[in-house]
Short mmCIF file of C-alpha atoms and ligand atoms in Angstrom, two decimals:
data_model
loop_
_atom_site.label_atom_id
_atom_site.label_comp_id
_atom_site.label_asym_id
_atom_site.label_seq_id
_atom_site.Cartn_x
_atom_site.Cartn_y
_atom_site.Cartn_z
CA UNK A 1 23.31 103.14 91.57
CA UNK A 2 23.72 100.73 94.71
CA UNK A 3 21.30 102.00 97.52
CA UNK A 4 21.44 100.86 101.14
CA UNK A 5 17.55 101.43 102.65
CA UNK A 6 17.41 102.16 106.22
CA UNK A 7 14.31 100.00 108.10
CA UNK A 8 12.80 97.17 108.50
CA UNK A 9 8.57 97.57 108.31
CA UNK A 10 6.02 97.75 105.83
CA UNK A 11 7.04 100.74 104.77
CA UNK A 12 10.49 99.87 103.97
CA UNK A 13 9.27 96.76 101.91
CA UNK A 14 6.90 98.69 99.87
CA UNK A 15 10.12 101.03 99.31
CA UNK A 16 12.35 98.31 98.69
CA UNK A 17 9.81 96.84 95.87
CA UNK A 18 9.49 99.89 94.39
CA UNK A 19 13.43 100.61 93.99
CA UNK A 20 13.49 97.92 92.88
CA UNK A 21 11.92 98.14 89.54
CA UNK A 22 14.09 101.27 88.91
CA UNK A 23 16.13 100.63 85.08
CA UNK A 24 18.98 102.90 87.28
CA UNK A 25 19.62 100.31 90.49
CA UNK A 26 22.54 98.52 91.04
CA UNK A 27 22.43 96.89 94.59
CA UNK A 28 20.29 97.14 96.92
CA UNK A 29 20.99 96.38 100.43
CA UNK A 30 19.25 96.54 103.68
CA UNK A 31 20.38 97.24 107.23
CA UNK A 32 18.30 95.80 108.79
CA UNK A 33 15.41 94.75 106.35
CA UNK A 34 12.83 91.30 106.52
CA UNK A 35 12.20 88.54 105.00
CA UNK A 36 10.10 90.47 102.38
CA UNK A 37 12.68 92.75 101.72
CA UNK A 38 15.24 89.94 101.27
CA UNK A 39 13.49 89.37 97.67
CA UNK A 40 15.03 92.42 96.15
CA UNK A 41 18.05 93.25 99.08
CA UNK A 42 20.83 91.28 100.89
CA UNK A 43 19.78 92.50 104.44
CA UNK A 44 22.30 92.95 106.45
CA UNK A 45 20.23 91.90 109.41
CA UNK A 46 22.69 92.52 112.73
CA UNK A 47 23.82 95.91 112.40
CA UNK A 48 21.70 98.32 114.70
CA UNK A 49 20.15 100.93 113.49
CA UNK A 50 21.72 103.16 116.41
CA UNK A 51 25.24 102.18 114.85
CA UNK A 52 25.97 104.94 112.54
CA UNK A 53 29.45 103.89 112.26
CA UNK A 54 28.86 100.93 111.12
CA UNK A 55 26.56 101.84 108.70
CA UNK A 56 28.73 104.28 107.09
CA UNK A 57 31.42 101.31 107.25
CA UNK A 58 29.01 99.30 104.67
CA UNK A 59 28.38 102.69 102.53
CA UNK A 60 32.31 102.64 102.27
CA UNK A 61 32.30 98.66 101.51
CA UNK A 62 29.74 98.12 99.25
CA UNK A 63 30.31 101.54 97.32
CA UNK A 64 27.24 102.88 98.29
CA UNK A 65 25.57 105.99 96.42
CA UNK A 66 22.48 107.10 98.19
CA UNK A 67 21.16 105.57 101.48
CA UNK A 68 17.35 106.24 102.05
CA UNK A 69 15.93 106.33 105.17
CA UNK A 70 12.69 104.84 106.39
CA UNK A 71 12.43 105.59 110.36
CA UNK A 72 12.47 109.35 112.46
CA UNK A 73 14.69 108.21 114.95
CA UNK A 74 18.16 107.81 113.14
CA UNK A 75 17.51 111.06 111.37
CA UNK A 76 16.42 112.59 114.86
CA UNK A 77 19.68 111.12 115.81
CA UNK A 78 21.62 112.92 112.72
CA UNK A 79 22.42 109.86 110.36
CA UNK A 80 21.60 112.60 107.51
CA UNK A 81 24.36 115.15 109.32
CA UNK A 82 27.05 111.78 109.34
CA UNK A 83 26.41 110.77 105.89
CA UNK A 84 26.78 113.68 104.49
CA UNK A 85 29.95 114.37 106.04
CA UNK A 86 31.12 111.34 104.91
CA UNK A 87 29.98 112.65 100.94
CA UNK A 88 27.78 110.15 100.75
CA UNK A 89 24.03 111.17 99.59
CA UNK A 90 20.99 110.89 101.88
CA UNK A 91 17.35 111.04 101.51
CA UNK A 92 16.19 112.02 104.66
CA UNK A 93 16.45 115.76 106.51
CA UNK A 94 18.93 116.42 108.97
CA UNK A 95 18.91 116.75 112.76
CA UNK A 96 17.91 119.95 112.53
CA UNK A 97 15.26 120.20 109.84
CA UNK A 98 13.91 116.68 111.58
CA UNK A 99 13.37 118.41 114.45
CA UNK A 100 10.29 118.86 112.86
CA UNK A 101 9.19 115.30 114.26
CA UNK A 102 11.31 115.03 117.08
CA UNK A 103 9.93 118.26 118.70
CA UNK A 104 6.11 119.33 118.81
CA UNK A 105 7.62 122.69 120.62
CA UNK A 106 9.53 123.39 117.49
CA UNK A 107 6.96 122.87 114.83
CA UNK A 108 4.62 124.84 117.29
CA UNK A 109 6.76 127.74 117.57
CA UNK A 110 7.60 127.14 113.71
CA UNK A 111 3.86 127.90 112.56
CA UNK A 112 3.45 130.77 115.03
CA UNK A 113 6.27 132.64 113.88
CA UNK A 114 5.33 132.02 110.30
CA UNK A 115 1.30 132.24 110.44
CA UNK A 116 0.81 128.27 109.15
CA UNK A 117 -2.71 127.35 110.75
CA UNK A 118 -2.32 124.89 113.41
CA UNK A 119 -4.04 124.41 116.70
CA UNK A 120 -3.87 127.86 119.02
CA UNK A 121 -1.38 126.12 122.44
CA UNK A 122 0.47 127.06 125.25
CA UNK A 123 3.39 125.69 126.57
CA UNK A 124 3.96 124.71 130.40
CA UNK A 125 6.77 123.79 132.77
CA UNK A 126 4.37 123.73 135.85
CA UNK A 127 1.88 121.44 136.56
CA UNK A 128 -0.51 124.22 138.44
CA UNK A 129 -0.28 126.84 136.18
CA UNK A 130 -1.13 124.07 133.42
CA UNK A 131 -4.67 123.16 135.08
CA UNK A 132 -5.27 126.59 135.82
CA UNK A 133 -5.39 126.76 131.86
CA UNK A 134 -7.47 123.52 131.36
CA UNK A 135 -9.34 125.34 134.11
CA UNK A 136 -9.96 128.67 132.02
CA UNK A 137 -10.42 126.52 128.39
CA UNK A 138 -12.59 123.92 129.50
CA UNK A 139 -12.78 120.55 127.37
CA UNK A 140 -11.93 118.95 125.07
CA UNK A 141 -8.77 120.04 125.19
CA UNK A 142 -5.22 118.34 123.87
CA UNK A 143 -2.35 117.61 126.02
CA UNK A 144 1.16 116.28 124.85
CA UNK A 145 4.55 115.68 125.73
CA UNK A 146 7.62 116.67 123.42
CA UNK A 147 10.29 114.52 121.76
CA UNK A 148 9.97 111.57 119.83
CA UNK A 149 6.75 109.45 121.69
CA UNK A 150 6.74 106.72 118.79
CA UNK A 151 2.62 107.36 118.66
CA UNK A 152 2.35 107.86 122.33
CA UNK A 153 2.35 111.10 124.46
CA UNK A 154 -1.13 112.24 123.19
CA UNK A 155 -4.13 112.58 125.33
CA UNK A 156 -7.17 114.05 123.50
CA UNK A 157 -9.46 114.91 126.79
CA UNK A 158 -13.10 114.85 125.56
CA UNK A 159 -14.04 116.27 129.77
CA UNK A 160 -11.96 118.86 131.91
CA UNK A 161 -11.90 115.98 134.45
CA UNK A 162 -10.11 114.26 131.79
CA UNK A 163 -8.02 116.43 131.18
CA UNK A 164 -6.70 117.96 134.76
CA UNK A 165 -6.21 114.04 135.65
CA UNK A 166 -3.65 113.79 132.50
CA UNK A 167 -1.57 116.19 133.41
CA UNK A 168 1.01 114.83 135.34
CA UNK A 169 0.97 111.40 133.21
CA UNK A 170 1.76 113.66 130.53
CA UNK A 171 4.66 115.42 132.47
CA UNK A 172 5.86 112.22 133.36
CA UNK A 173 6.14 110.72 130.03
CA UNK A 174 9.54 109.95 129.14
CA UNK A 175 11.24 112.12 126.09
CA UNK A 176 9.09 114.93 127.34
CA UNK A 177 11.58 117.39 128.80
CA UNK A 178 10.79 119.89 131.34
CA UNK A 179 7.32 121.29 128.98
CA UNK A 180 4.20 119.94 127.43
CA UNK A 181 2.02 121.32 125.53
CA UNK A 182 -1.62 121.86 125.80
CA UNK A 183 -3.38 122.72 122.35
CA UNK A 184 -6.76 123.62 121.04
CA UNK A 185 -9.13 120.29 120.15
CA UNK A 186 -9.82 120.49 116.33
CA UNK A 187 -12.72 119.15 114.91
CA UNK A 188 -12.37 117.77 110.83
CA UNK A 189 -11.63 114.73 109.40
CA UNK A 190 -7.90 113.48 109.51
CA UNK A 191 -5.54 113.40 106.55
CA UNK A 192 -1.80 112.26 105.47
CA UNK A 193 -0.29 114.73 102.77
CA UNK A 194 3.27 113.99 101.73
CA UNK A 195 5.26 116.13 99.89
CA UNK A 196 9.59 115.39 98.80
CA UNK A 197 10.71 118.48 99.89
CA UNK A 198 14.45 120.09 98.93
CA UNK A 199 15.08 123.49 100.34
CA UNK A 200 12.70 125.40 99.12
CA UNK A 201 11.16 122.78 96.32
CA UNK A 202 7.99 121.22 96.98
CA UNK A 203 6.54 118.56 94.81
CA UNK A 204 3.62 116.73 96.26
CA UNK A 205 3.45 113.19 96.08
CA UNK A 206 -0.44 112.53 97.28
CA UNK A 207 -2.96 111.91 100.06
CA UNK A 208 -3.78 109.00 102.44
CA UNK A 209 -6.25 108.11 105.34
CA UNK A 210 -4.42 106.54 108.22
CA UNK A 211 -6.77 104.14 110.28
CA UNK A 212 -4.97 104.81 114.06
CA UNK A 213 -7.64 102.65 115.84
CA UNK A 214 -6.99 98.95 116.30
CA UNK A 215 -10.31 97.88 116.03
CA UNK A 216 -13.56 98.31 113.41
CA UNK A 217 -15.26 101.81 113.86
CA UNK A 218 -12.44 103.78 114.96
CA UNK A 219 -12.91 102.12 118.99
CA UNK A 220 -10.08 100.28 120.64
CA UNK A 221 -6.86 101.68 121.61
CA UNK A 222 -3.81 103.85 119.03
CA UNK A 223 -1.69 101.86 117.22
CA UNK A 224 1.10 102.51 114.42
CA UNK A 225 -1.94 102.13 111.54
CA UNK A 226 -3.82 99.28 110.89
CA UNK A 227 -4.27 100.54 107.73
CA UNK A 228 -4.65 103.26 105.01
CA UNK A 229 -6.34 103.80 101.87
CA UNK A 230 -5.16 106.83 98.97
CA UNK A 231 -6.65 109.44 97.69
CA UNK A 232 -8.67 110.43 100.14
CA UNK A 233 -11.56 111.94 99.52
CA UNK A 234 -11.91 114.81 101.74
CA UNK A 235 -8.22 116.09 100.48
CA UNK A 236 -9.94 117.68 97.15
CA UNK A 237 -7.76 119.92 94.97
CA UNK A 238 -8.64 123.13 96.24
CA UNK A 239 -7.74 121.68 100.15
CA UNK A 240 -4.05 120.60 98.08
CA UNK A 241 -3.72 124.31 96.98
CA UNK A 242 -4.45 125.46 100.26
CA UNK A 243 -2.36 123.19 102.10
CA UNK A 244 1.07 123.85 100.17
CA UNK A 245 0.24 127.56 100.16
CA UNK A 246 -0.08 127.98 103.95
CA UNK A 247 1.39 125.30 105.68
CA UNK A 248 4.21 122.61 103.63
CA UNK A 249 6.01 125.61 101.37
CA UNK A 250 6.38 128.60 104.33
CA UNK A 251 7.59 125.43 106.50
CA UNK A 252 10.02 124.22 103.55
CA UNK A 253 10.89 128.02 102.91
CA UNK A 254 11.50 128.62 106.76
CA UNK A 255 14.00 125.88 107.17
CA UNK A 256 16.07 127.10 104.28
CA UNK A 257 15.62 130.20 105.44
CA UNK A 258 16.88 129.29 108.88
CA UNK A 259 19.78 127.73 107.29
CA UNK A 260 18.55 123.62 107.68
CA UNK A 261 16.93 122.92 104.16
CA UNK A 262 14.68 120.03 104.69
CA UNK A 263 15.31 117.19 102.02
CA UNK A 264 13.34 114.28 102.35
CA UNK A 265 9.51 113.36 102.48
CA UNK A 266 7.35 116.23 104.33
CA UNK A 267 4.32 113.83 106.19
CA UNK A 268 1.79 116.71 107.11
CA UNK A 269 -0.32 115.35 109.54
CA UNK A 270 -3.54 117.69 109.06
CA UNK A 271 -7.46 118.27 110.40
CA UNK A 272 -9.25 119.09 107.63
CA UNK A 273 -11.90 121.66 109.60
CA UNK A 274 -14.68 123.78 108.40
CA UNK A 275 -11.95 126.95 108.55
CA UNK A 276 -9.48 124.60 106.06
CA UNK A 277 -6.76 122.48 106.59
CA UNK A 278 -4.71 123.07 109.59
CA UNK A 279 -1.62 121.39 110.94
CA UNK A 280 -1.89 118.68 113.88
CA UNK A 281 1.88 117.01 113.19
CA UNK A 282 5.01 116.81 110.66
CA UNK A 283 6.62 113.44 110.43
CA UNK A 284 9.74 113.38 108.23
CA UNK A 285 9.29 109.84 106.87
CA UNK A 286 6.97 108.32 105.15
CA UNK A 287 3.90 106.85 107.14
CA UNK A 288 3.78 103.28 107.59
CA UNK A 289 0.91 102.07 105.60
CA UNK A 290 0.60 105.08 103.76
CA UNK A 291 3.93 104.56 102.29
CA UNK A 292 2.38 101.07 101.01
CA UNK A 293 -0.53 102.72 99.27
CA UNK A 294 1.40 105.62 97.86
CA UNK A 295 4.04 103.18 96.53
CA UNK A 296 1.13 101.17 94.94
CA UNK A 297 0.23 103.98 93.05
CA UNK A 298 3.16 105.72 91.81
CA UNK A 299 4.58 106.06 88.70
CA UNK A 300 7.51 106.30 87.37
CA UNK A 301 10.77 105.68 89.37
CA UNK A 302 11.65 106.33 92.81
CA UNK A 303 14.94 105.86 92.52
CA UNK A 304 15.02 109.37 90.28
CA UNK A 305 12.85 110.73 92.36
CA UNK A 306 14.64 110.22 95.69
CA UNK A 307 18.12 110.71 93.97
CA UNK A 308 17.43 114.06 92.68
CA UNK A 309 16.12 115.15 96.61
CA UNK A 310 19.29 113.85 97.85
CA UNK A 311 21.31 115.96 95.50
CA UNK A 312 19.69 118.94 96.15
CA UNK A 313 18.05 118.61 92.61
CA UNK A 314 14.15 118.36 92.86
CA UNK A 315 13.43 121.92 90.84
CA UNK A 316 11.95 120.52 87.46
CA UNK A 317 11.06 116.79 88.27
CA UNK A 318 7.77 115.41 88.11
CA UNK A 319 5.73 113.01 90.20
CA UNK A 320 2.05 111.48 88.78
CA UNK A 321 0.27 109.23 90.73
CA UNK A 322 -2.00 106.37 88.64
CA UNK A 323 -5.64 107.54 88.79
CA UNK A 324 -6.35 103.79 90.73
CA UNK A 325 -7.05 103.64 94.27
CA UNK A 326 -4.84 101.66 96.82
CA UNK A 327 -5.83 100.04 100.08
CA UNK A 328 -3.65 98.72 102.57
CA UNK A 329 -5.25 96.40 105.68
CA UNK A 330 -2.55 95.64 108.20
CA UNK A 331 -3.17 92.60 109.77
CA UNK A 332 -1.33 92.44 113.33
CA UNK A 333 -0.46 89.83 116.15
CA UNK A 334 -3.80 89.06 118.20
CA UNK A 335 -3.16 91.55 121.24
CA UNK A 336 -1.31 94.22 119.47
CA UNK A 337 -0.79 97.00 120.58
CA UNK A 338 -1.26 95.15 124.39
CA UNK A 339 1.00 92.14 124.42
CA UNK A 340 1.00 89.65 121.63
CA UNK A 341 2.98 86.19 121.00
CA UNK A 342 5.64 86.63 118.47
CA UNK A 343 6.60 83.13 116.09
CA UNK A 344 3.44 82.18 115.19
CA UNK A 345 4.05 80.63 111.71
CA UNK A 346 1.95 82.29 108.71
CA UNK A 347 0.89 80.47 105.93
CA UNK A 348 -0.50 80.82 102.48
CA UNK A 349 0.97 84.57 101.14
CA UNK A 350 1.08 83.30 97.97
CA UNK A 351 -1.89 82.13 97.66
CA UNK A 352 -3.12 85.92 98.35
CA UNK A 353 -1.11 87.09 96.28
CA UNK A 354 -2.72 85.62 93.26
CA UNK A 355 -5.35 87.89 94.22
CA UNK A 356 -5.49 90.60 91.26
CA UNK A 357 -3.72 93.83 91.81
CA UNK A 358 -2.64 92.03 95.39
CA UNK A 359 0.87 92.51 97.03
CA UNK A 360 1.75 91.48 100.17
CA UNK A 361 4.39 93.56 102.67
CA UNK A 362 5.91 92.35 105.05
CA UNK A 363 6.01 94.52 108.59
CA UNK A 364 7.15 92.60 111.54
CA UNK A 365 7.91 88.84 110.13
CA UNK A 366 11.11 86.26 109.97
CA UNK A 367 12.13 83.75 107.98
CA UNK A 368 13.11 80.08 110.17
CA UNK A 369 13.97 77.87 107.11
CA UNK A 370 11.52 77.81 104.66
CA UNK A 371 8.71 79.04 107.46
CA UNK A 372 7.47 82.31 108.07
CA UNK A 373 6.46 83.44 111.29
CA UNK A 374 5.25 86.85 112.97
CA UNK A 375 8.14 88.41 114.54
CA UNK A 376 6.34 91.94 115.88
CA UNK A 377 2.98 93.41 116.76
CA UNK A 378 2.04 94.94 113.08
CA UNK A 379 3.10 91.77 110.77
CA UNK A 380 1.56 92.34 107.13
CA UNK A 381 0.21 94.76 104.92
CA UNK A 382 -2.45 93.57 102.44
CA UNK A 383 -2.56 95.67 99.84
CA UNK A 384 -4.27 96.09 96.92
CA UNK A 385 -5.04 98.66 94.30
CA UNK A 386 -8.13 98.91 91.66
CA UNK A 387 -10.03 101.24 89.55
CA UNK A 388 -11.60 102.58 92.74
CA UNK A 389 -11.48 102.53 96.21
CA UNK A 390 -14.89 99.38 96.72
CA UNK A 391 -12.76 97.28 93.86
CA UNK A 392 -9.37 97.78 95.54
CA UNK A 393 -11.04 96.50 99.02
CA UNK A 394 -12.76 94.26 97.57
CA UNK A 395 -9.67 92.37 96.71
CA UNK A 396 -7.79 93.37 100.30
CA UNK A 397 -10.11 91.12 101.83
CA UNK A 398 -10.25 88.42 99.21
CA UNK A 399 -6.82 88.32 99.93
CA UNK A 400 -6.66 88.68 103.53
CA UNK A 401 -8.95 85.67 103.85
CA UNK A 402 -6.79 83.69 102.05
CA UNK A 403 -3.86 83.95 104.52
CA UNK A 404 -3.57 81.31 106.82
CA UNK A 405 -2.46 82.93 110.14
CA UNK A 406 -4.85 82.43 113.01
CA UNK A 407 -2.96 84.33 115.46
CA UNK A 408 -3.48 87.20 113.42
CA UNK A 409 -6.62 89.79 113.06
CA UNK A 410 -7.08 93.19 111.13
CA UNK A 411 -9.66 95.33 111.09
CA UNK A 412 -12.85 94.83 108.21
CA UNK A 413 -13.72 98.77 107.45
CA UNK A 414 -10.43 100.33 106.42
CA UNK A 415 -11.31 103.01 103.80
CA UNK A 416 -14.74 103.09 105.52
CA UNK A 417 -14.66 107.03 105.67
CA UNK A 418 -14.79 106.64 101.28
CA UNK A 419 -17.00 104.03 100.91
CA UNK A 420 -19.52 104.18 103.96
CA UNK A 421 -18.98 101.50 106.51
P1 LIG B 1 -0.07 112.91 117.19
O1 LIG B 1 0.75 111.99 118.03
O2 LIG B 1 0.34 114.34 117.26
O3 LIG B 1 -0.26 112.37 115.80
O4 LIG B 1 -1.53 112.86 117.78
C1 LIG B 1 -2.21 111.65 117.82
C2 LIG B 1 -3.64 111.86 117.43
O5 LIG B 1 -4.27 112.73 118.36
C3 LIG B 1 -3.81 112.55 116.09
O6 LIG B 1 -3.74 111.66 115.03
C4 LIG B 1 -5.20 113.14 116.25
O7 LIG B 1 -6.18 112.16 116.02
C5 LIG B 1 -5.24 113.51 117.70
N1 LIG B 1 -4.92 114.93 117.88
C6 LIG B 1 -3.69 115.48 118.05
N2 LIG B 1 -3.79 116.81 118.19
C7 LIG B 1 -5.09 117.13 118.09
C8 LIG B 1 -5.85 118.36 118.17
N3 LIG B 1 -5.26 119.53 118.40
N4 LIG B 1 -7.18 118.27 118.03
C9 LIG B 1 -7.80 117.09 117.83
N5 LIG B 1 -7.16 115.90 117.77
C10 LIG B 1 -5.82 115.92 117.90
N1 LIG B 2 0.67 105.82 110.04
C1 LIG B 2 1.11 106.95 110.78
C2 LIG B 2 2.55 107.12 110.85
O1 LIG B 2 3.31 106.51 110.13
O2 LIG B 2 2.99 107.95 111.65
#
């Protein structure tokens, strides 16, 4: 099969590398991919993301047979709806079923029409009549703006001062629409859950801990994910059970339902609280690093696996995860997510890479001959697996030490919620 992967991060390298290995690929190509992609894909490096055309010009060309996509926003955008049309096979939901990410006010209304535990919330198109409620809940309290924020467009307000002086930054954020939402603070410890998802099929594909922080102890501004460990701990089997009964299968079984089967990855976002597990977000990708770890530890071949989603043929397969643990430690431009340089040559991946059970993925870098230099704010994912979660860190930070990039920094406690920091 020739596949054309959608992307250009971490994620989409750890994608690549794993397609890769499939017995059943043909080409592989990349629109736009990196340098780290390059090792297993000709990336075709100038066509835009935003240009569906052109990308179903290269399906046409290069006899494509599934594209997979790694970002929200060309399947918020439809690419799913336009490929399909075309008959060519997608992994990845359509506009409607990825409303899901693009609109908080959808999945909201979604789980209350449907019973899936998620944060009680209102919704308001006034400013007044939203501090009157702030007002009448007291803090903490949650505020956010719809549409697709890219991370942004959450303020967690810890006082009621806090709060009522949000409000009209959150109005004014852009992508928000005329509403915003104001939601119940959850208490629990944070998980990733991802699930492939076609029509009514759910197969779960495993558990991560995201690490949104930039800096050590969870302090410091939100970023994309400086980086992610799997499993996680706190997701034990009876929270899995719980968490496909009430919240990933009634939302897979509403969209069919509603008409807009989902097919693609399901990324449940979820508090796990002393009630259970309830639902804080859906994403409709991957998670970038949790894609890394995941990838690190699956078996078998993704190619299948995504193939059969795409043709509306997930009923029957199987997914296993090795019984390892996987750590990923982004390291990102000094600055990040404030302003950061960008070319600052990096040095010395191979050298980590020798590093047992050590892969490097590549998130924001370019090639310039035969240097590499950062070309974005998160730039590479150190990952590393091992027979448990200490031994795989162990050998992220053997490896991360090895990389010569002093314009770079990470943080030193990712998977501290397992191991104690
Ligand atoms: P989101 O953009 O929806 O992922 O929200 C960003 C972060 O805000 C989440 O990862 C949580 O840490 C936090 N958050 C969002 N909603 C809630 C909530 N209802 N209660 C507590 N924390 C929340
Ligand atoms: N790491 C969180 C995300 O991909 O949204």
């Amino acid at each position: 099969m020739n596949v054309l992967l959608l992307g250009s991060g971490g994620r989409e390298h750890a994608l690549a590398w794993k397609l890769a290995s499939s017995e059943k690929l043909g080409r592989l190509i990349a629109i736009p991919g990196n340098p780290g992609i390059a090792q297993y894909a000709q990336c075709m490096e100038t066509i835009p993301l935003t240009d569906h055309d052109a990308i179903v010009t290269v399906c046409g060309a290069e006899k494509i047979d599934l594209v997979v996509v790694g970002p929200e926003a060309p399947l918020v955008e439809g690419i799913a709806d336009r490929l399909a049309a075309e008959g060519i096979a997608v992994f990845g939901p359509g506009r409607a079923a990825a409303q899901l990410e693009g609109s908080k006010l959808f999945t909201k209304e979604l789980c209350k029409a449907h019973g899936i535990p998620t944060a009680a919330f209102g919704r308001f198109s006034d400013p007044e009549a939203a501090r009157a409620f702030i007002e009448a809940q007291g803090a903490p309290i949650v505020l956010k703006a719809d549409g697709l924020m890219a991370g942004k467009g959450v303020v967690v307000a810890m006082t009621q001062a806090e709060a009522l002086a949000a409000v009209d930054e959150v109005f004014a954020m852009g992508g928000s629409g005329p509403e915003i939402l104001i939601e119940e603070f959850l208490e629990g410890e944070e998980v990733s859950f991802f699930c492939l998802v076609d029509g009514d099929t759910v197969l779960p594909l495993g558990s991560a801990q995201d690490h949104k922080r930039a800096f050590d102890g969870d302090t410091g501004p939100n970023t994309g994910g400086m980086g992610a460990y799997s499993p996680a701990p706190v997701f034990t089997a009876d929270i899995e059970r719980r968490t496909l009964s009430e919240i990933v299968k009634p939302t897979a079984r509403a969209l069919a339902d509603a008409g807009v089967p989902f097919r693609g990855v399901l990324f449940a976002g979820l508090m796990i609280t002393s009630e259970g597990p309830k639902l804080i977000e859906y994403n409709v990708r991957f998670g970038d690093p949790e894609c890394q770890v995941l990838m690190s530890r699956l078996e078998g071949d993704l190619l299948a696996l995504l193939a059969s989603v795409a043709r509306g043929e997930l009923a029957g397969q199987k997914v296993a995860l090795r019984p390892d643990a996987a750590i990923c430690v982004v390291m990102a431009a000094r600055g990040y997510p404030g302003d950061y340089a960008r070319g600052t040559p990096i040095g010395s991946l191979i050298a980590a890479e020798r590093v047992e059970g050590v892969r490097v993925f590549h998130a924001g870098t370019r090639s310039e001959g035969t240097r590499l230099l950062a070309n974005g704010g998160r730039v590479l994912g150190i990952t590393a697996t091992g027979a448990n979660v200490a031994e795989a860190r162990e050998r992220a930070y053997d490896a991360v030490a090895r990389i010569d990039w002093p314009d770079g920094f990470c943080r030193s406690d990712i998977a501290w919620r397992a191991l104690g920091a």
